[in-house]
Amino acid sequence: MKMCETTKKIGKKTDMKQDYSLKDVHKIYLRPLLDLVFEAAQVHRVHHNPQEMQICTLLSVKTGGCSEDCGYCSQSIHNDAELDKERLMKVDDVLEEARKAKEAGSTRFCMGAAWPRVLDGRAFERVLDMVKGVTDMGMEACCTLGMLTREQAEKLKEAGLQTYNHNLDTSREFYDKVVTTRTYDDRLETINYLAEVGIDVCSGGILGLGESQKDRVSLLYTLSKLDPQPESVPINMLVPVEGTPMEGNEPLDIFEWIRAIAVARILMPKSMVRLSAGRLTISKEAQAMAFLAGANSIFSGEKLLTTSNSGDAFDQALLESLGMIPRKPFKEEHHHHVCTCKKNTEAA
Ligand code: SAM
Ligand code: DTB
Ligand code: SF4
């Protein structure tokens, strides 16, 4: 499809290496909301097909009993969430779930383990077999297993792992209000190993932890300065879990969520921006606005890791009513240069 002049101009602007300062980012964040969303939508259309939505599926392959003290998490032993600790799942059972997800139209299968870090041994070998199995099935395999050594990252790469999820979660400044058993630099270290061995990095955050707007800006700024920029950026809205210190948190204003999504899209034009936890309580209208602002990936299914999710019926109806289609797996470049302005649609 041909590009119109405006799209070309935006394309040039966003193809140049951006060098926003923290202050610039805060200014962008504070723009009148609809201007911000409009700009994000323009950037989005230069780098992605705006009709496409990536469908991902989560599976908790090892649930509960985690020794980290993340204040939001149902799986930490430091919190009192009523969650039974489970053993690492069997490879065949995981692959069965992956098969079901694939049949339901999902292209990425993300396996999560409530581990602070990966330990070498039989459990890790089993996870490597899960990665091989999911990859052989023609799905993009993703894992989130806590901290890694460089050698472990290499083994995951050899097994065929496409992406590893490791969130920064919030700003460096607010981090110790959320978790005290690890540091921001510990997180960045694992992210560096992933980049070094050539595994795509999925890294994002949670909104609604009680952080300030400045913290949200700082998180987005830091994510955008990762080199390379993350392949995908999950934006989680806190799911308040009973028994955690954050169970009573005031819900975040939905327009703050939209702002964060729009800024993520503007700062990281080529990344997938994923609506992750919290969609169950977000209206379809707000979700549609998030898609306009550049979100192009969702977790499908009834369950995230331990909490509930919207379910396939809701999502299928939503995508259908918006005229959106599932994105194919293993897309390398996201340059679609789709222009939907009238002149070019007619010319095409
Ligand atoms: N243990 C690994 C780790 O922390 O990196 C991987 C699993 S952890 C559950 C993955 C991510 O899920 C967290 O970084 C956080 O962003 C998100 N998450 C966990 N509990 C959440 C909740 N209650 N609400 C929103 N997001 C949550
Ligand atoms: C991410 O950022 N969000 C997903 C995925 N990465 C692993 C997990 C959301 C978990 C929500 C809480 C739960 O279900 O336990
Ligand atoms: Fe453990 Fe991850 Fe939950 Fe933190 S977020 S307690 S590291 S499972």
Coordinates of C-alpha atoms and ligand atoms in Angstrom, one line a residue:
M1 CA 0.0 0.0 0.0
K2 CA 1.2 3.5 -0.8
M3 CA 1.9 6.0 1.9
C4 CA 0.5 9.5 2.0
E5 CA 2.7 12.5 2.7
T6 CA 1.7 12.8 6.3
T7 CA 2.4 9.2 7.1
K8 CA 5.8 9.5 5.3
K9 CA 6.7 12.5 7.4
I10 CA 5.7 10.7 10.6
G11 CA 7.6 7.7 9.4
K12 CA 10.8 9.7 9.0
K13 CA 10.3 11.3 12.3
T14 CA 9.8 8.1 14.2
D15 CA 12.5 6.2 12.3
M16 CA 15.1 8.6 13.5
K17 CA 16.7 7.5 16.8
Q18 CA 14.7 9.4 19.4
D19 CA 16.5 11.0 22.2
Y20 CA 13.9 12.2 24.6
S21 CA 14.9 13.4 28.1
L22 CA 12.9 12.5 31.1
K23 CA 11.5 16.0 31.1
D24 CA 10.4 15.7 27.4
V25 CA 8.6 12.4 28.3
H26 CA 6.7 14.1 31.1
K27 CA 5.7 16.8 28.7
I28 CA 4.4 14.3 26.2
Y29 CA 2.6 12.5 29.0
L30 CA 0.8 15.6 30.0
R31 CA -0.4 16.7 26.6
P32 CA -4.2 17.1 26.2
L33 CA -5.4 13.5 26.2
L34 CA -6.9 13.4 22.7
D35 CA -3.9 15.1 21.1
L36 CA -1.7 12.5 22.8
V37 CA -3.9 9.6 21.7
F38 CA -4.0 11.1 18.1
E39 CA -0.2 11.3 17.9
A40 CA 0.2 7.8 19.3
A41 CA -2.3 6.5 16.7
Q42 CA -0.3 8.1 14.0
V43 CA 3.0 6.6 15.2
H44 CA 1.2 3.3 15.5
R45 CA 0.0 3.3 11.9
V46 CA 3.5 3.9 10.5
H47 CA 5.0 0.9 12.2
H48 CA 2.1 -1.6 12.6
N49 CA -1.0 -2.8 10.8
P50 CA -3.7 -1.1 13.0
Q51 CA -6.1 -3.9 12.2
E52 CA -3.9 -6.6 13.7
M53 CA -4.0 -7.8 17.3
Q54 CA -1.5 -10.2 18.8
I55 CA -3.2 -12.9 20.9
C56 CA -1.1 -14.4 23.7
T57 CA -1.8 -17.0 26.3
L58 CA -0.4 -17.4 29.8
L59 CA 0.1 -20.5 31.8
S60 CA 1.4 -20.7 35.3
V61 CA 3.7 -23.8 35.1
K62 CA 4.8 -23.5 38.7
T63 CA 2.4 -21.7 41.0
G64 CA 2.9 -20.1 44.5
G65 CA 5.5 -20.4 47.2
C66 CA 7.8 -17.6 45.9
S67 CA 10.3 -16.2 48.3
E68 CA 10.3 -12.7 46.8
D69 CA 8.1 -10.1 48.6
C70 CA 6.4 -8.3 45.6
G71 CA 3.6 -6.4 47.3
Y72 CA 1.1 -7.0 44.5
C73 CA 1.6 -10.7 44.0
S74 CA -0.7 -13.6 45.0
Q75 CA 2.3 -16.0 44.8
S76 CA 4.6 -14.5 47.4
I77 CA 5.1 -16.4 50.7
H78 CA 5.3 -13.0 52.4
N79 CA 1.6 -12.3 51.5
D80 CA -1.5 -14.0 52.8
A81 CA -3.3 -14.7 49.5
E82 CA -5.1 -18.0 49.7
L83 CA -3.2 -19.8 47.0
D84 CA -2.1 -23.4 47.1
K85 CA 1.5 -24.0 46.2
E86 CA 1.9 -26.3 43.3
R87 CA 4.7 -28.4 41.8
L88 CA 6.2 -27.7 38.4
M89 CA 3.8 -29.0 35.7
K90 CA 4.6 -32.0 33.5
V91 CA 5.8 -31.2 30.0
D92 CA 2.9 -33.1 28.3
D93 CA 0.3 -31.2 30.3
V94 CA 1.9 -27.9 29.4
L95 CA 1.9 -28.8 25.7
E96 CA -1.7 -29.9 25.9
E97 CA -2.6 -26.4 27.1
A98 CA -0.5 -24.8 24.4
R99 CA -2.3 -26.9 21.8
K100 CA -5.7 -25.7 23.1
A101 CA -4.4 -22.1 23.0
K102 CA -3.2 -22.5 19.5
E103 CA -6.6 -23.9 18.4
A104 CA -8.3 -20.9 20.0
G105 CA -6.2 -18.6 17.8
S106 CA -3.3 -17.7 20.1
T107 CA 0.2 -17.3 18.6
R108 CA 2.3 -16.8 21.7
F109 CA 2.5 -19.0 24.7
C110 CA 4.0 -17.6 27.9
M111 CA 5.0 -19.9 30.7
G112 CA 5.4 -18.4 34.1
A113 CA 7.0 -19.8 37.2
A114 CA 6.9 -18.3 40.7
W115 CA 10.6 -18.5 41.1
P116 CA 12.8 -15.7 42.3
R117 CA 15.6 -17.0 40.0
V118 CA 16.2 -20.1 37.9
L119 CA 18.2 -22.8 39.6
D120 CA 20.1 -25.3 37.4
G121 CA 18.8 -28.8 37.6
R122 CA 15.9 -31.0 36.6
A123 CA 13.2 -28.4 36.9
F124 CA 15.1 -26.1 34.5
E125 CA 15.7 -29.0 32.1
R126 CA 12.0 -29.6 32.1
V127 CA 11.2 -26.0 31.3
L128 CA 13.7 -26.2 28.4
D129 CA 11.7 -29.2 27.1
M130 CA 8.5 -27.2 27.4
V131 CA 10.1 -24.4 25.3
K132 CA 11.2 -26.9 22.7
G133 CA 7.7 -28.4 22.5
V134 CA 5.9 -25.1 22.2
T135 CA 8.3 -23.9 19.5
D136 CA 7.9 -27.2 17.5
M137 CA 4.2 -26.6 17.6
G138 CA 4.7 -23.4 15.6
M139 CA 3.9 -21.0 18.5
E140 CA 6.2 -18.3 19.8
A141 CA 7.5 -19.5 23.2
C142 CA 7.9 -17.0 26.0
C143 CA 9.0 -17.6 29.6
T144 CA 9.0 -15.6 32.8
L145 CA 11.0 -17.5 35.5
G146 CA 12.6 -14.7 37.5
M147 CA 16.3 -13.9 37.4
L148 CA 18.7 -15.7 35.1
T149 CA 22.4 -16.2 34.6
R150 CA 23.9 -15.6 31.2
E151 CA 24.5 -19.4 30.8
Q152 CA 20.8 -20.1 31.5
A153 CA 19.8 -17.5 29.0
E154 CA 22.0 -19.2 26.4
K155 CA 20.3 -22.6 27.2
L156 CA 16.9 -21.0 26.7
K157 CA 18.0 -19.5 23.4
E158 CA 19.2 -22.9 22.2
A159 CA 15.9 -24.5 23.2
G160 CA 14.2 -22.0 20.8
L161 CA 12.9 -19.4 23.2
Q162 CA 11.6 -16.4 21.3
T163 CA 11.0 -14.0 24.2
Y164 CA 11.6 -13.7 27.9
N165 CA 9.4 -11.5 30.2
H166 CA 11.1 -9.6 32.9
N167 CA 9.3 -6.5 34.0
L168 CA 10.8 -3.4 35.6
D169 CA 7.3 -2.9 37.0
T170 CA 7.7 0.6 38.3
S171 CA 10.3 3.5 38.5
R172 CA 13.7 3.0 40.2
E173 CA 12.6 5.6 42.8
F174 CA 9.4 3.7 43.8
Y175 CA 10.8 0.2 43.5
D176 CA 11.6 -0.5 47.2
K177 CA 8.0 0.4 48.1
V178 CA 6.9 -2.6 46.0
V179 CA 9.6 -5.2 46.6
T180 CA 12.6 -5.3 48.9
T181 CA 14.1 -8.7 48.2
R182 CA 15.7 -7.6 45.0
T183 CA 17.0 -4.4 43.4
Y184 CA 16.3 -2.5 40.2
D185 CA 19.8 -3.4 39.1
D186 CA 19.1 -7.1 39.6
R187 CA 16.3 -6.7 37.1
L188 CA 18.4 -4.8 34.6
E189 CA 21.2 -7.4 34.8
T190 CA 18.9 -10.3 33.6
I191 CA 17.5 -8.0 30.9
N192 CA 21.1 -7.4 29.7
Y193 CA 21.9 -11.1 29.6
L194 CA 18.8 -11.7 27.4
A195 CA 19.9 -9.0 25.0
E196 CA 23.4 -10.4 24.9
V197 CA 22.3 -13.9 23.9
G198 CA 19.7 -12.6 21.4
I199 CA 16.4 -13.4 23.2
D200 CA 13.7 -10.8 22.7
V201 CA 13.0 -8.9 25.8
C202 CA 9.4 -8.4 27.0
S203 CA 9.5 -5.8 29.8
G204 CA 6.9 -3.5 31.1
G205 CA 5.2 -2.6 34.4
I206 CA 2.2 -2.4 36.6
L207 CA 0.1 0.7 37.1
G208 CA -2.0 1.3 40.2
L209 CA 0.6 0.3 42.8
G210 CA 0.3 3.6 44.5
E211 CA 3.0 5.2 42.4
S212 CA 2.9 8.8 41.3
Q213 CA 2.6 10.1 37.8
K214 CA 6.3 10.9 37.9
D215 CA 7.0 7.2 38.6
R216 CA 4.9 6.2 35.6
V217 CA 6.8 8.6 33.4
S218 CA 10.1 7.4 34.8
L219 CA 9.2 3.8 34.2
L220 CA 8.3 4.5 30.5
Y221 CA 11.4 6.6 30.1
T222 CA 13.7 3.8 31.4
L223 CA 12.0 1.1 29.3
S224 CA 12.5 3.2 26.2
K225 CA 16.2 3.7 27.0
L226 CA 16.8 -0.1 27.1
D227 CA 19.1 -1.0 24.2
P228 CA 17.6 -2.5 22.2
Q229 CA 14.2 -1.3 23.1
P230 CA 11.9 -4.1 24.4
E231 CA 10.3 -6.3 21.7
S232 CA 7.1 -6.0 23.8
V233 CA 5.9 -3.9 26.6
P234 CA 3.2 -5.4 28.9
I235 CA 1.1 -2.7 30.6
N236 CA -0.5 -4.4 33.7
M237 CA -3.2 -2.7 35.7
L238 CA -3.0 -3.8 39.3
V239 CA -5.4 -6.7 40.1
P240 CA -5.9 -6.2 43.8
V241 CA -5.4 -9.6 45.4
E242 CA -6.9 -10.2 48.8
G243 CA -4.2 -10.8 51.4
T244 CA -1.6 -8.6 49.7
P245 CA -0.6 -5.2 51.0
M246 CA -2.1 -3.7 47.9
E247 CA -5.6 -5.3 48.2
G248 CA -7.1 -1.9 49.1
N249 CA -5.4 0.3 46.6
E250 CA -7.5 3.0 45.0
P251 CA -8.2 2.0 41.4
L252 CA -6.1 4.1 38.9
D253 CA -8.0 6.6 36.7
I254 CA -8.5 4.9 33.4
F255 CA -7.2 7.9 31.5
E256 CA -3.9 7.6 33.3
W257 CA -3.8 4.0 31.9
I258 CA -4.6 5.4 28.4
R259 CA -1.8 8.0 28.7
A260 CA 0.7 5.4 29.7
I261 CA -0.2 3.3 26.7
A262 CA 0.0 6.2 24.3
V263 CA 3.4 7.3 25.7
A264 CA 4.7 3.8 25.5
R265 CA 3.7 3.7 21.8
I266 CA 5.3 7.1 21.0
L267 CA 8.5 6.2 22.8
M268 CA 8.8 2.7 21.5
P269 CA 7.2 2.8 18.0
K270 CA 8.2 -0.7 17.0
S271 CA 7.4 -2.6 20.2
M272 CA 4.3 -4.6 20.8
V273 CA 2.3 -2.9 23.5
R274 CA 0.4 -5.4 25.4
L275 CA -2.7 -4.9 27.6
S276 CA -1.9 -7.4 30.3
A277 CA -3.4 -7.8 33.8
G278 CA -6.5 -5.9 34.7
R279 CA -8.5 -6.0 31.5
L280 CA -11.4 -7.8 33.3
T281 CA -12.5 -4.6 35.0
I282 CA -11.8 -2.3 32.0
S283 CA -14.7 -1.4 29.8
K284 CA -14.7 -2.3 26.1
E285 CA -14.8 1.4 25.2
A286 CA -11.6 2.1 27.2
Q287 CA -10.0 -0.9 25.7
A288 CA -10.9 0.3 22.2
M289 CA -9.3 3.7 23.1
A290 CA -6.2 1.8 24.2
F291 CA -6.0 0.1 20.9
L292 CA -6.3 3.4 19.1
A293 CA -3.5 4.7 21.4
G294 CA -1.3 1.9 20.1
A295 CA -1.9 -1.2 22.1
N296 CA -1.7 -4.2 19.8
S297 CA -1.5 -7.3 21.9
I298 CA -3.7 -8.9 24.6
F299 CA -3.7 -12.0 26.8
S300 CA -6.6 -14.2 25.9
G301 CA -8.4 -16.9 27.9
E302 CA -10.2 -17.2 31.2
K303 CA -7.1 -17.0 33.3
L304 CA -3.9 -15.0 33.6
L305 CA -1.4 -16.7 35.9
T306 CA -3.5 -17.0 39.1
T307 CA -6.3 -14.4 38.6
S308 CA -9.2 -14.2 36.1
N309 CA -9.2 -12.7 32.6
S310 CA -11.8 -11.6 30.2
G311 CA -12.3 -14.9 28.3
D312 CA -12.3 -15.7 24.6
A313 CA -16.0 -14.9 24.0
F314 CA -15.6 -11.3 25.2
D315 CA -12.4 -10.8 23.3
Q316 CA -13.7 -12.3 20.1
A317 CA -16.8 -10.1 20.2
L318 CA -14.6 -7.0 20.9
L319 CA -12.2 -7.6 18.1
E320 CA -15.0 -8.5 15.7
S321 CA -17.0 -5.3 16.5
L322 CA -13.8 -3.3 16.0
G323 CA -13.0 -5.0 12.7
M324 CA -9.7 -6.3 14.0
I325 CA -7.9 -9.6 13.1
P326 CA -5.4 -11.8 14.9
R327 CA -1.7 -11.2 14.0
K328 CA 0.3 -14.1 12.6
P329 CA 3.2 -15.6 14.6
F330 CA 6.9 -15.0 14.1
K331 CA 6.6 -11.6 12.4
E332 CA 10.1 -10.1 12.3
E333 CA 9.6 -6.6 11.1
H334 CA 6.6 -4.5 12.1
H335 CA 6.9 -2.0 9.2
H336 CA 3.6 -2.2 7.5
H337 CA 3.4 1.4 6.5
V338 CA -0.3 1.1 6.3
C339 CA -2.1 4.3 5.3
T340 CA -5.8 4.4 5.6
C341 CA -6.3 7.9 4.3
K342 CA -9.0 8.1 1.5
K343 CA -6.7 9.0 -1.4
N344 CA -4.4 6.0 -0.9
T345 CA -7.1 3.5 -0.2
E346 CA -8.7 4.4 -3.5
A347 CA -5.3 4.3 -5.3
A348 CA -4.4 0.9 -3.9
Ligands
SAM1 N1 8.3 -14.5 39.0 C1 8.6 -13.8 37.8 C2 8.9 -12.4 37.9 O1 8.5 -11.7 38.9 O2 9.6 -11.8 37.1 C3 7.5 -14.0 36.8 C4 6.0 -14.0 37.1 S1 5.4 -12.4 37.6 C5 3.8 -13.0 38.2 C6 5.1 -11.5 36.1 C7 4.5 -10.1 36.2 O3 3.1 -10.2 36.5 C8 5.0 -9.2 37.3 O4 6.2 -8.6 36.9 C9 3.9 -8.2 37.3 O5 4.1 -7.1 36.4 C10 2.6 -8.9 36.9 N2 1.7 -9.1 38.0 C11 1.8 -10.0 39.0 N3 0.8 -9.9 39.9 C12 0.0 -8.9 39.4 C13 -1.2 -8.3 39.9 N4 -1.8 -8.7 41.0 N5 -1.7 -7.3 39.2 C14 -1.1 -6.9 38.0 N6 0.0 -7.4 37.6 C15 0.6 -8.4 38.3
DTB2 C1 3.0 -9.6 32.5 O1 3.6 -8.4 32.5 N1 1.8 -9.8 32.9 C2 1.5 -11.2 32.9 C3 2.8 -11.8 32.2 N2 3.7 -10.7 32.2 C4 3.5 -12.9 32.9 C5 1.2 -11.8 34.2 C6 0.0 -11.1 34.8 C7 -0.3 -11.7 36.1 C8 -1.5 -11.1 36.8 C9 -1.7 -11.7 38.1 C10 -2.0 -13.2 38.2 O2 -2.8 -13.7 37.4 O3 -1.4 -13.8 39.1
SF4_3 FE1 7.6 -14.1 42.9 FE2 7.3 -13.0 40.5 FE3 5.3 -13.0 42.3 FE4 7.4 -11.5 42.7 S1 6.0 -11.3 41.0 S2 6.4 -12.8 44.2 S3 9.0 -12.8 41.9 S4 6.1 -14.8 41.3

